[in-house]
């Protein structure tokens, strides 16, 4: 598995930008709830898309600690390494 | 800073819903039920199409009599928890009745359906276990997952392949995997493909819990729910349900053939740390269960009514959930339109539930209706007619 935090973060940004409602200027340090105006359900639904792309499941309790896109990327990389 | 300042967003959302003098949809008062299908709201007789009282049993004369007798004989409350002074003979009797009805060996009765989910899910899935929840699960299932300490993974709604994929990712990890599905989903009335989930469960060695809150008394030849209708009861390890829908009272339960269920009585906080159901509720529930068992024709009438309402609303050009089931929801796009539609229905004498995102799937507002076996065809046609009038007043139809 060759994913790095940077590559996963780039992939998340790309996935998010496919949604026209998401601000155009997001990057790895954008805050998911504050900067993207996602509610908890929207966060869970978008994480599901990323999970499919990267073939990983992110347990809901891990989401509680995630603020930025890079946090999510780091969490996914650590889950992939553990599996 | 006020302790309530974090709810400013909520307050302004509520003001928006009530803008222009609209009602507070979350504060409707049914002054008095006149029958199972008609209630007095704002002083007017209003058709009830949003009660979950699928068989009309909240007004069952037999259940009412049983409640009165039990209150006379035993008093009106237990003043204690199931594990202390709150288990009376009646509680045991009801658990035995439910075991017999579901043909399962063990049963726990809880004080509400909400607590039944909270109490079974949080206790069954422990620290090293995994809980796999349908994305559209009821709040009580999500809350159960938060009360417990398992790792929680969501799978796509009603998608057994997606569940399979997620279970496969957990291959080789220690810990039990508990899958939770609902029989009929409460927002759109869509039914779980239980056979498919049962197959995944068998193949992967996961455990399966089905919340049949909306499907017991409604589906299956004997009313045991979707697991019975699909012929896969042996694969469903735990059935959770409520008395507050088809049985018309209040309370919840879990039934299972696993002996371990009795241990859960000693570690399930929502079972242990709250008062048990009062005698009159238990007695009324047993009487309602007898009616449910002895009157299979109620289920036939209920499904006939569901099909009539579903077809009628579709013919009126409204977008509904995918299946005719006792929950029939009209799906709209815009919250303000949904709120105005809902107010107008009530003006014209039809009460339905207004369900708003984020409590709804896909961010769509819903006019959620529920049907009863006791609705007459005329009442259903009248409700459909009023829906059609409001839709045309507001310029809404699927074609538009
Ligand atoms: C699917 C589902 N499960 C559980 C519950 C909780 O049941 P109760 O309202 O009886 O506590 C409900 C209803 O509110 C429900 O719709």
Tab-separated table of C-alpha atoms and ligand atoms in Angstrom:
chain	number	residue	atom	x	y	z
A	1	UNK	CA	0.000	0.000	0.000
A	2	UNK	CA	1.533	3.255	-1.116
A	3	UNK	CA	-0.883	5.853	0.265
A	4	UNK	CA	0.649	8.760	2.135
A	5	UNK	CA	-1.144	11.455	4.105
A	6	UNK	CA	-0.476	13.855	1.236
A	7	UNK	CA	-1.862	11.531	-1.433
A	8	UNK	CA	-4.954	10.639	0.590
A	9	UNK	CA	-5.513	14.300	1.429
A	10	UNK	CA	-5.320	15.197	-2.272
A	11	UNK	CA	-7.800	12.471	-3.067
A	12	UNK	CA	-10.214	13.739	-0.397
A	13	UNK	CA	-9.981	17.285	-1.770
A	14	UNK	CA	-10.652	15.989	-5.276
A	15	UNK	CA	-13.679	13.997	-4.081
A	16	UNK	CA	-15.027	17.015	-2.198
A	17	UNK	CA	-14.625	19.341	-5.166
A	18	UNK	CA	-16.888	17.062	-7.205
A	19	UNK	CA	-19.670	18.472	-5.010
A	20	UNK	CA	-20.568	21.913	-6.412
A	21	UNK	CA	-21.675	23.180	-2.981
A	22	UNK	CA	-18.173	22.841	-1.536
A	23	UNK	CA	-16.049	26.051	-1.528
A	24	UNK	CA	-13.412	26.021	-4.288
A	25	UNK	CA	-10.483	27.106	-2.128
A	26	UNK	CA	-10.224	24.087	0.202
A	27	UNK	CA	-6.959	22.340	1.015
A	28	UNK	CA	-5.559	19.843	3.506
A	29	UNK	CA	-5.841	22.224	6.425
A	30	UNK	CA	-9.496	23.146	5.746
A	31	UNK	CA	-11.760	22.312	8.675
A	32	UNK	CA	-14.449	19.865	7.624
A	33	UNK	CA	-17.324	21.169	9.723
A	34	UNK	CA	-16.486	24.879	9.870
A	35	UNK	CA	-15.009	25.525	6.423
A	36	UNK	CA	-17.196	23.142	4.476
A	37	UNK	CA	-20.399	23.796	6.440
A	38	UNK	CA	-21.039	20.030	6.692
A	39	UNK	CA	-23.404	18.748	9.359
A	40	UNK	CA	-22.665	15.438	11.078
A	41	UNK	CA	-24.703	13.459	8.562
A	42	UNK	CA	-23.005	15.090	5.594
A	43	UNK	CA	-19.615	14.253	7.117
A	44	UNK	CA	-20.586	10.604	7.562
A	45	UNK	CA	-21.897	10.393	4.007
A	46	UNK	CA	-18.830	11.917	2.442
A	47	UNK	CA	-16.521	9.701	4.497
A	48	UNK	CA	-18.412	6.723	3.072
A	49	UNK	CA	-17.425	7.775	-0.450
A	50	UNK	CA	-13.772	8.030	0.536
A	51	UNK	CA	-13.999	4.642	2.252
A	52	UNK	CA	-15.155	3.071	-0.998
A	53	UNK	CA	-12.375	4.624	-3.017
A	54	UNK	CA	-9.683	3.540	-0.566
A	55	UNK	CA	-11.256	0.240	0.546
A	56	UNK	CA	-11.147	1.115	4.231
A	57	UNK	CA	-13.769	1.570	6.981
A	58	UNK	CA	-13.415	4.498	9.371
A	59	UNK	CA	-15.184	3.742	12.674
A	60	UNK	CA	-17.542	6.570	13.719
A	61	UNK	CA	-15.733	7.187	17.006
A	62	UNK	CA	-12.551	8.011	15.074
A	63	UNK	CA	-14.472	10.772	13.280
A	64	UNK	CA	-15.022	12.582	16.564
A	65	UNK	CA	-11.317	13.521	16.744
A	66	UNK	CA	-11.053	14.704	13.167
A	67	UNK	CA	-11.061	18.440	12.411
A	68	UNK	CA	-9.256	18.936	9.117
A	69	UNK	CA	-8.955	17.098	5.832
A	70	UNK	CA	-5.353	16.216	6.749
A	71	UNK	CA	-6.575	14.740	10.061
A	72	UNK	CA	-8.923	12.490	8.119
A	73	UNK	CA	-6.145	11.546	5.712
A	74	UNK	CA	-3.815	10.676	8.614
A	75	UNK	CA	-6.531	8.586	10.234
A	76	UNK	CA	-7.149	6.666	7.003
A	77	UNK	CA	-3.440	6.042	6.445
A	78	UNK	CA	-3.080	4.684	9.977
A	79	UNK	CA	-6.131	2.423	9.525
A	80	UNK	CA	-4.709	1.119	6.247
A	81	UNK	CA	-1.364	0.415	7.862
A	82	UNK	CA	-3.016	-1.426	10.722
A	83	UNK	CA	-4.916	-3.741	8.399
B	1	UNK	CA	-22.843	33.883	27.491
B	2	UNK	CA	-26.049	31.919	27.822
B	3	UNK	CA	-25.936	28.172	28.179
B	4	UNK	CA	-28.411	28.129	25.304
B	5	UNK	CA	-26.332	30.218	22.922
B	6	UNK	CA	-25.145	27.083	21.115
B	7	UNK	CA	-28.756	26.616	20.017
B	8	UNK	CA	-29.065	29.924	18.216
B	9	UNK	CA	-28.948	28.123	14.878
B	10	UNK	CA	-31.725	25.848	16.012
B	11	UNK	CA	-33.807	28.790	17.202
B	12	UNK	CA	-33.480	30.547	13.871
B	13	UNK	CA	-34.318	27.337	11.986
B	14	UNK	CA	-37.477	27.048	14.079
B	15	UNK	CA	-38.369	30.702	13.422
B	16	UNK	CA	-37.929	30.067	9.713
B	17	UNK	CA	-40.297	27.108	9.921
B	18	UNK	CA	-42.874	29.277	11.710
B	19	UNK	CA	-42.365	32.349	9.505
B	20	UNK	CA	-45.547	33.901	8.189
B	21	UNK	CA	-47.623	32.705	11.139
B	22	UNK	CA	-47.192	28.964	10.563
B	23	UNK	CA	-47.612	26.496	13.380
B	24	UNK	CA	-44.787	24.898	15.313
B	25	UNK	CA	-44.959	21.453	13.688
B	26	UNK	CA	-43.236	19.884	16.686
B	27	UNK	CA	-45.801	21.149	19.124
B	28	UNK	CA	-49.132	19.962	17.747
B	29	UNK	CA	-51.632	19.105	20.457
B	30	UNK	CA	-54.172	16.375	19.883
B	31	UNK	CA	-56.710	17.675	22.361
B	32	UNK	CA	-58.502	14.386	22.430
B	33	UNK	CA	-58.553	11.234	20.314
B	34	UNK	CA	-62.138	10.611	19.187
B	35	UNK	CA	-61.353	7.241	17.668
B	36	UNK	CA	-58.159	5.607	16.412
B	37	UNK	CA	-58.485	7.538	13.139
B	38	UNK	CA	-59.960	10.888	14.189
B	39	UNK	CA	-58.645	13.360	16.764
B	40	UNK	CA	-59.622	16.820	17.939
B	41	UNK	CA	-56.913	19.305	16.868
B	42	UNK	CA	-57.433	23.084	17.200
B	43	UNK	CA	-61.017	22.287	18.123
B	44	UNK	CA	-61.654	20.516	14.804
B	45	UNK	CA	-62.151	16.860	13.989
B	46	UNK	CA	-59.029	15.911	12.089
B	47	UNK	CA	-58.153	12.753	10.185
B	48	UNK	CA	-55.133	11.137	11.812
B	49	UNK	CA	-52.572	9.984	9.244
B	50	UNK	CA	-49.435	10.153	11.335
B	51	UNK	CA	-49.738	8.059	14.484
B	52	UNK	CA	-47.895	4.685	14.070
B	53	UNK	CA	-51.056	3.156	15.557
B	54	UNK	CA	-51.068	0.661	12.688
B	55	UNK	CA	-53.767	-1.681	13.976
B	56	UNK	CA	-55.738	0.985	15.838
B	57	UNK	CA	-55.166	-0.899	19.096
B	58	UNK	CA	-54.493	2.221	21.205
B	59	UNK	CA	-58.296	2.441	21.360
B	60	UNK	CA	-58.965	-1.295	21.752
B	61	UNK	CA	-61.861	-1.806	24.216
B	62	UNK	CA	-60.286	-5.081	25.394
B	63	UNK	CA	-56.953	-3.386	26.094
B	64	UNK	CA	-58.680	-0.495	27.876
B	65	UNK	CA	-60.621	-2.922	30.078
B	66	UNK	CA	-57.455	-4.872	30.867
B	67	UNK	CA	-55.674	-1.658	31.853
B	68	UNK	CA	-58.511	-0.557	34.133
B	69	UNK	CA	-58.680	-3.938	35.822
B	70	UNK	CA	-54.920	-4.117	36.313
B	71	UNK	CA	-54.796	-0.614	37.782
B	72	UNK	CA	-57.568	-1.555	40.202
B	73	UNK	CA	-55.855	-4.796	41.174
B	74	UNK	CA	-52.212	-3.728	41.274
B	75	UNK	CA	-52.051	0.069	41.374
B	76	UNK	CA	-50.645	2.435	38.773
B	77	UNK	CA	-46.872	2.072	39.072
B	78	UNK	CA	-44.023	-0.159	40.187
B	79	UNK	CA	-41.701	2.530	41.619
B	80	UNK	CA	-38.629	0.517	40.787
B	81	UNK	CA	-36.253	-1.005	38.294
B	82	UNK	CA	-36.585	-4.464	36.754
B	83	UNK	CA	-33.594	-5.684	38.757
B	84	UNK	CA	-34.892	-4.370	42.083
B	85	UNK	CA	-38.554	-4.092	43.092
B	86	UNK	CA	-39.885	-3.423	39.592
B	87	UNK	CA	-40.477	-6.967	38.329
B	88	UNK	CA	-43.985	-8.145	39.110
B	89	UNK	CA	-45.791	-11.282	38.012
B	90	UNK	CA	-47.249	-9.332	35.085
B	91	UNK	CA	-43.805	-8.476	33.697
B	92	UNK	CA	-42.843	-12.152	33.702
B	93	UNK	CA	-46.157	-13.067	32.085
B	94	UNK	CA	-45.635	-10.555	29.311
B	95	UNK	CA	-42.120	-11.852	28.681
B	96	UNK	CA	-43.505	-15.381	28.448
B	97	UNK	CA	-46.259	-14.233	26.097
B	98	UNK	CA	-43.695	-12.578	23.829
B	99	UNK	CA	-41.495	-15.709	23.878
B	100	UNK	CA	-44.502	-17.756	22.771
B	101	UNK	CA	-45.517	-15.224	20.099
B	102	UNK	CA	-42.019	-15.018	18.604
B	103	UNK	CA	-41.237	-18.728	19.274
B	104	UNK	CA	-38.040	-17.741	21.026
B	105	UNK	CA	-36.719	-18.862	24.361
B	106	UNK	CA	-35.713	-15.564	25.978
B	107	UNK	CA	-37.252	-12.134	26.275
B	108	UNK	CA	-36.435	-8.887	28.066
B	109	UNK	CA	-39.072	-6.175	28.414
B	110	UNK	CA	-37.859	-2.552	28.610
B	111	UNK	CA	-39.746	0.620	29.493
B	112	UNK	CA	-39.663	2.010	25.923
B	113	UNK	CA	-38.612	0.859	22.472
B	114	UNK	CA	-35.929	3.523	22.534
B	115	UNK	CA	-34.448	1.962	25.654
B	116	UNK	CA	-34.735	-1.528	24.172
B	117	UNK	CA	-32.371	-0.487	21.376
B	118	UNK	CA	-30.133	1.460	23.703
B	119	UNK	CA	-30.037	-1.383	26.217
B	120	UNK	CA	-29.440	-4.293	23.866
B	121	UNK	CA	-27.039	-2.672	21.411
B	122	UNK	CA	-24.845	-1.030	24.056
B	123	UNK	CA	-24.628	-4.229	26.089
B	124	UNK	CA	-24.222	-6.750	23.252
B	125	UNK	CA	-21.438	-4.931	21.422
B	126	UNK	CA	-18.566	-4.486	23.869
B	127	UNK	CA	-15.228	-2.763	23.757
B	128	UNK	CA	-13.447	-5.135	21.390
B	129	UNK	CA	-16.456	-5.733	19.145
B	130	UNK	CA	-17.711	-4.102	15.969
B	131	UNK	CA	-21.169	-2.698	15.377
B	132	UNK	CA	-22.285	-2.414	11.769
B	133	UNK	CA	-25.219	-0.044	11.353
B	134	UNK	CA	-27.388	0.762	8.360
B	135	UNK	CA	-26.728	4.390	7.389
B	136	UNK	CA	-30.432	5.250	7.802
B	137	UNK	CA	-30.756	3.750	11.287
B	138	UNK	CA	-33.176	5.222	13.811
B	139	UNK	CA	-31.767	7.618	16.423
B	140	UNK	CA	-32.184	4.994	19.149
B	141	UNK	CA	-29.782	2.685	17.293
B	142	UNK	CA	-27.184	5.422	16.838
B	143	UNK	CA	-27.594	6.391	20.493
B	144	UNK	CA	-27.175	2.752	21.531
B	145	UNK	CA	-23.915	2.699	19.608
B	146	UNK	CA	-22.731	5.771	21.485
B	147	UNK	CA	-23.641	4.385	24.878
B	148	UNK	CA	-21.558	1.263	24.215
B	149	UNK	CA	-17.850	0.963	23.537
B	150	UNK	CA	-17.710	-0.976	20.263
B	151	UNK	CA	-16.200	0.388	17.070
B	152	UNK	CA	-19.080	1.585	14.887
B	153	UNK	CA	-19.133	1.205	11.120
B	154	UNK	CA	-21.969	2.409	8.854
B	155	UNK	CA	-22.959	0.583	5.699
B	156	UNK	CA	-25.074	1.907	2.829
B	157	UNK	CA	-28.803	1.794	3.426
B	158	UNK	CA	-30.406	-1.605	2.691
B	159	UNK	CA	-27.255	-2.660	0.822
B	160	UNK	CA	-26.207	-6.173	1.857
B	161	UNK	CA	-23.290	-6.154	-0.617
B	162	UNK	CA	-21.912	-3.016	0.977
B	163	UNK	CA	-22.201	-4.669	4.398
B	164	UNK	CA	-20.408	-7.713	3.033
B	165	UNK	CA	-17.572	-5.558	1.771
B	166	UNK	CA	-17.207	-3.871	5.157
B	167	UNK	CA	-17.280	-7.194	7.013
B	168	UNK	CA	-14.640	-8.523	4.634
B	169	UNK	CA	-12.393	-5.607	5.582
B	170	UNK	CA	-12.664	-6.796	9.192
B	171	UNK	CA	-11.579	-10.328	8.307
B	172	UNK	CA	-9.116	-11.584	10.858
B	173	UNK	CA	-9.823	-8.870	13.430
B	174	UNK	CA	-10.812	-10.275	16.811
B	175	UNK	CA	-14.133	-9.344	18.379
B	176	UNK	CA	-17.768	-10.092	17.571
B	177	UNK	CA	-19.442	-8.310	14.649
B	178	UNK	CA	-23.037	-7.256	15.357
B	179	UNK	CA	-25.084	-6.112	12.363
B	180	UNK	CA	-28.162	-3.967	13.050
B	181	UNK	CA	-30.987	-3.502	10.543
B	182	UNK	CA	-34.605	-2.359	10.787
B	183	UNK	CA	-37.596	-4.265	9.402
B	184	UNK	CA	-39.420	-1.304	7.909
B	185	UNK	CA	-37.509	1.983	7.888
B	186	UNK	CA	-39.431	4.654	9.720
B	187	UNK	CA	-38.912	7.574	7.352
B	188	UNK	CA	-39.692	6.180	3.877
B	189	UNK	CA	-41.414	2.924	4.778
B	190	UNK	CA	-38.969	0.851	2.739
B	191	UNK	CA	-38.500	-2.777	3.792
B	192	UNK	CA	-35.145	-4.414	4.547
B	193	UNK	CA	-34.061	-7.200	2.154
B	194	UNK	CA	-33.709	-9.485	5.186
B	195	UNK	CA	-32.917	-12.609	3.146
B	196	UNK	CA	-29.857	-10.917	1.665
B	197	UNK	CA	-28.663	-9.743	5.061
B	198	UNK	CA	-29.266	-13.215	6.505
B	199	UNK	CA	-27.076	-14.697	3.770
B	200	UNK	CA	-24.237	-12.265	4.537
B	201	UNK	CA	-24.584	-13.013	8.221
B	202	UNK	CA	-24.334	-16.769	7.596
B	203	UNK	CA	-21.361	-16.408	5.323
B	204	UNK	CA	-19.372	-14.107	7.592
B	205	UNK	CA	-20.284	-15.437	11.019
B	206	UNK	CA	-21.597	-12.043	12.142
B	207	UNK	CA	-24.493	-11.650	14.572
B	208	UNK	CA	-27.736	-10.091	13.334
B	209	UNK	CA	-30.106	-7.834	15.287
B	210	UNK	CA	-33.338	-6.663	13.635
B	211	UNK	CA	-35.330	-3.746	15.000
B	212	UNK	CA	-38.810	-4.726	13.861
B	213	UNK	CA	-40.448	-1.683	15.507
B	214	UNK	CA	-42.572	-0.870	12.462
B	215	UNK	CA	-42.964	-4.382	11.062
B	216	UNK	CA	-44.202	-6.545	13.944
B	217	UNK	CA	-47.965	-6.894	13.709
B	218	UNK	CA	-47.659	-5.673	10.145
B	219	UNK	CA	-45.627	-8.229	8.164
B	220	UNK	CA	-45.339	-12.004	8.191
B	221	UNK	CA	-48.134	-14.559	8.251
B	222	UNK	CA	-48.367	-14.368	12.033
B	223	UNK	CA	-47.244	-10.764	12.332
B	224	UNK	CA	-43.720	-11.561	13.529
B	225	UNK	CA	-42.223	-9.088	11.092
B	226	UNK	CA	-39.956	-9.104	8.044
B	227	UNK	CA	-37.822	-12.002	9.338
B	228	UNK	CA	-40.956	-14.162	9.324
B	229	UNK	CA	-42.154	-12.832	5.973
B	230	UNK	CA	-38.757	-13.656	4.431
B	231	UNK	CA	-38.471	-17.051	6.140
B	232	UNK	CA	-35.155	-16.254	7.849
B	233	UNK	CA	-36.081	-16.062	11.530
B	234	UNK	CA	-33.367	-18.574	12.434
B	235	UNK	CA	-30.724	-16.204	11.105
B	236	UNK	CA	-31.911	-13.232	13.136
B	237	UNK	CA	-30.215	-13.600	16.510
B	238	UNK	CA	-32.058	-10.778	18.243
B	239	UNK	CA	-35.379	-9.116	17.475
B	240	UNK	CA	-35.950	-5.759	19.121
B	241	UNK	CA	-39.340	-4.111	19.026
B	242	UNK	CA	-41.747	-1.715	20.644
B	243	UNK	CA	-45.271	-1.785	22.016
B	244	UNK	CA	-45.825	1.803	20.879
B	245	UNK	CA	-46.778	1.087	17.285
B	246	UNK	CA	-48.890	-1.903	16.236
B	247	UNK	CA	-49.675	-2.781	19.875
B	248	UNK	CA	-50.833	0.749	20.693
B	249	UNK	CA	-49.287	1.079	24.187
B	250	UNK	CA	-45.713	1.848	25.278
B	251	UNK	CA	-42.632	-0.231	26.058
B	252	UNK	CA	-40.017	-2.269	24.249
B	253	UNK	CA	-38.492	-5.726	24.147
B	254	UNK	CA	-35.744	-7.964	22.854
B	255	UNK	CA	-36.335	-11.652	22.073
B	256	UNK	CA	-33.713	-14.256	21.252
B	257	UNK	CA	-32.892	-17.937	21.437
B	258	UNK	CA	-29.475	-17.158	22.894
B	259	UNK	CA	-29.317	-18.001	26.559
B	260	UNK	CA	-26.845	-15.174	27.103
B	261	UNK	CA	-29.685	-12.671	26.809
B	262	UNK	CA	-30.459	-13.233	30.484
B	263	UNK	CA	-26.980	-11.992	31.399
B	264	UNK	CA	-27.726	-8.742	29.617
B	265	UNK	CA	-30.259	-8.044	32.361
B	266	UNK	CA	-27.278	-7.506	34.670
B	267	UNK	CA	-25.229	-5.185	32.498
B	268	UNK	CA	-27.666	-3.189	30.359
B	269	UNK	CA	-27.878	0.256	31.909
B	270	UNK	CA	-31.139	1.329	30.188
B	271	UNK	CA	-32.716	-1.855	31.610
B	272	UNK	CA	-31.253	-1.550	35.092
B	273	UNK	CA	-31.410	2.129	35.908
B	274	UNK	CA	-34.983	3.110	35.150
B	275	UNK	CA	-38.388	2.178	36.524
B	276	UNK	CA	-40.246	-0.729	34.942
B	277	UNK	CA	-43.531	-0.437	33.057
B	278	UNK	CA	-46.631	0.071	35.202
B	279	UNK	CA	-49.119	-2.809	35.565
B	280	UNK	CA	-51.861	-1.198	33.476
B	281	UNK	CA	-49.525	-0.846	30.496
B	282	UNK	CA	-48.404	-4.464	30.764
B	283	UNK	CA	-51.991	-5.684	30.995
B	284	UNK	CA	-53.119	-3.543	28.055
B	285	UNK	CA	-50.149	-4.756	26.007
B	286	UNK	CA	-51.014	-8.400	26.647
B	287	UNK	CA	-54.631	-7.755	25.641
B	288	UNK	CA	-53.465	-5.982	22.482
B	289	UNK	CA	-51.139	-8.900	21.704
B	290	UNK	CA	-54.107	-11.257	21.955
B	291	UNK	CA	-55.986	-9.099	19.454
B	292	UNK	CA	-52.990	-8.989	17.141
B	293	UNK	CA	-52.782	-12.805	17.266
B	294	UNK	CA	-56.489	-13.454	16.893
B	295	UNK	CA	-57.257	-10.936	14.175
B	296	UNK	CA	-54.959	-11.573	11.215
B	297	UNK	CA	-57.549	-9.728	9.116
B	298	UNK	CA	-56.260	-6.478	10.672
B	299	UNK	CA	-52.971	-6.997	8.824
B	300	UNK	CA	-54.770	-7.679	5.565
B	301	UNK	CA	-56.805	-4.507	5.932
B	302	UNK	CA	-53.716	-2.528	6.888
B	303	UNK	CA	-51.832	-3.566	3.756
B	304	UNK	CA	-54.905	-2.939	1.559
B	305	UNK	CA	-55.083	0.549	3.058
B	306	UNK	CA	-51.351	1.093	2.583
B	307	UNK	CA	-51.623	0.213	-1.106
B	308	UNK	CA	-54.669	2.467	-1.503
B	309	UNK	CA	-52.902	5.462	0.044
B	310	UNK	CA	-49.597	4.856	-1.769
B	311	UNK	CA	-51.331	4.482	-5.155
B	312	UNK	CA	-53.623	7.461	-4.485
B	313	UNK	CA	-50.764	9.808	-3.624
B	314	UNK	CA	-48.801	8.668	-6.660
B	315	UNK	CA	-51.832	9.168	-8.886
B	316	UNK	CA	-52.076	12.695	-7.480
B	317	UNK	CA	-48.634	13.298	-8.983
B	318	UNK	CA	-46.742	13.235	-5.696
B	319	UNK	CA	-43.405	11.518	-5.205
B	320	UNK	CA	-43.562	8.793	-2.544
B	321	UNK	CA	-41.283	6.207	-0.983
B	322	UNK	CA	-40.532	3.120	-3.075
B	323	UNK	CA	-42.949	0.632	-1.529
B	324	UNK	CA	-46.519	0.507	-0.295
B	325	UNK	CA	-46.086	-0.092	3.414
B	326	UNK	CA	-47.833	1.318	6.477
B	327	UNK	CA	-45.438	4.261	6.349
B	328	UNK	CA	-46.083	6.232	3.175
B	329	UNK	CA	-44.017	9.376	2.775
B	330	UNK	CA	-44.420	12.154	0.266
B	331	UNK	CA	-40.949	13.354	-0.677
B	332	UNK	CA	-40.506	17.062	-1.373
B	333	UNK	CA	-37.470	19.112	-2.325
B	334	UNK	CA	-37.807	22.309	-0.378
B	335	UNK	CA	-38.231	22.742	3.384
B	336	UNK	CA	-40.359	25.905	3.082
B	337	UNK	CA	-42.695	24.163	0.634
B	338	UNK	CA	-42.954	21.127	2.903
B	339	UNK	CA	-43.799	23.323	5.892
B	340	UNK	CA	-46.478	25.248	3.964
B	341	UNK	CA	-47.896	21.984	2.581
B	342	UNK	CA	-48.053	20.472	6.053
B	343	UNK	CA	-49.815	23.550	7.510
B	344	UNK	CA	-52.363	23.550	4.707
B	345	UNK	CA	-53.114	19.830	5.202
B	346	UNK	CA	-53.859	20.507	8.848
B	347	UNK	CA	-56.040	23.519	7.934
B	348	UNK	CA	-58.036	21.171	5.728
B	349	UNK	CA	-58.341	18.484	8.381
B	350	UNK	CA	-55.521	15.982	7.784
B	351	UNK	CA	-52.741	15.426	10.312
B	352	UNK	CA	-49.471	13.944	9.039
B	353	UNK	CA	-45.891	14.122	10.353
B	354	UNK	CA	-43.516	16.727	9.016
B	355	UNK	CA	-40.007	15.282	8.916
B	356	UNK	CA	-37.126	17.606	8.174
B	357	UNK	CA	-33.448	17.041	7.373
B	358	UNK	CA	-31.100	15.974	8.893
B	359	UNK	CA	-33.537	13.420	10.343
B	360	UNK	CA	-34.505	12.311	6.825
B	361	UNK	CA	-32.539	10.364	4.212
B	362	UNK	CA	-30.866	12.381	1.448
B	363	UNK	CA	-31.703	15.775	2.924
B	364	UNK	CA	-35.264	15.748	1.567
B	365	UNK	CA	-38.149	17.031	3.699
B	366	UNK	CA	-40.957	14.508	4.035
B	367	UNK	CA	-44.676	14.551	4.684
B	368	UNK	CA	-44.694	11.261	6.517
B	369	UNK	CA	-48.025	9.509	6.732
B	370	UNK	CA	-48.876	6.301	8.496
B	371	UNK	CA	-51.875	4.153	7.705
B	372	UNK	CA	-54.088	2.135	10.020
B	373	UNK	CA	-56.143	-1.015	9.623
B	374	UNK	CA	-59.013	1.026	11.048
B	375	UNK	CA	-58.980	3.729	8.354
B	376	UNK	CA	-61.986	3.360	6.074
B	377	UNK	CA	-61.481	3.510	2.308
B	378	UNK	CA	-63.473	6.764	2.396
B	379	UNK	CA	-61.075	8.307	4.924
B	380	UNK	CA	-58.105	7.354	2.767
B	381	UNK	CA	-59.722	8.742	-0.382
B	382	UNK	CA	-60.565	11.953	1.477
B	383	UNK	CA	-56.963	12.327	2.654
B	384	UNK	CA	-55.659	11.728	-0.875
B	385	UNK	CA	-58.136	14.296	-2.217
B	386	UNK	CA	-56.904	16.880	0.287
B	387	UNK	CA	-53.271	16.115	-0.623
B	388	UNK	CA	-54.201	16.630	-4.280
B	389	UNK	CA	-55.949	19.941	-3.543
B	390	UNK	CA	-52.952	21.281	-1.643
B	391	UNK	CA	-50.512	20.012	-4.275
B	392	UNK	CA	-52.400	21.818	-6.994
B	393	UNK	CA	-52.756	25.010	-4.894
B	394	UNK	CA	-48.994	24.949	-4.456
B	395	UNK	CA	-48.210	23.967	-8.025
B	396	UNK	CA	-46.524	20.716	-7.052
B	397	UNK	CA	-46.654	17.470	-8.908
B	398	UNK	CA	-44.060	15.080	-10.138
B	399	UNK	CA	-44.636	16.054	-13.736
B	400	UNK	CA	-44.123	19.736	-12.927
C	1	LIG	C1	-37.171	2.046	14.113
C	1	LIG	C2	-37.528	2.470	15.493
C	1	LIG	N1	-36.935	1.882	16.539
C	1	LIG	C3	-37.232	2.239	17.795
C	1	LIG	C4	-38.155	3.219	18.071
C	1	LIG	C5	-38.396	3.622	19.497
C	1	LIG	O1	-39.607	3.150	19.963
C	1	LIG	P1	-40.432	3.893	21.104
C	1	LIG	O2	-40.968	5.158	20.505
C	1	LIG	O3	-41.488	2.929	21.430
C	1	LIG	O4	-39.528	4.196	22.251
C	1	LIG	C6	-38.829	3.828	17.015
C	1	LIG	C7	-39.885	4.827	17.219
C	1	LIG	O5	-39.770	5.852	17.772
C	1	LIG	C8	-38.492	3.469	15.693
C	1	LIG	O6	-39.065	4.083	14.657
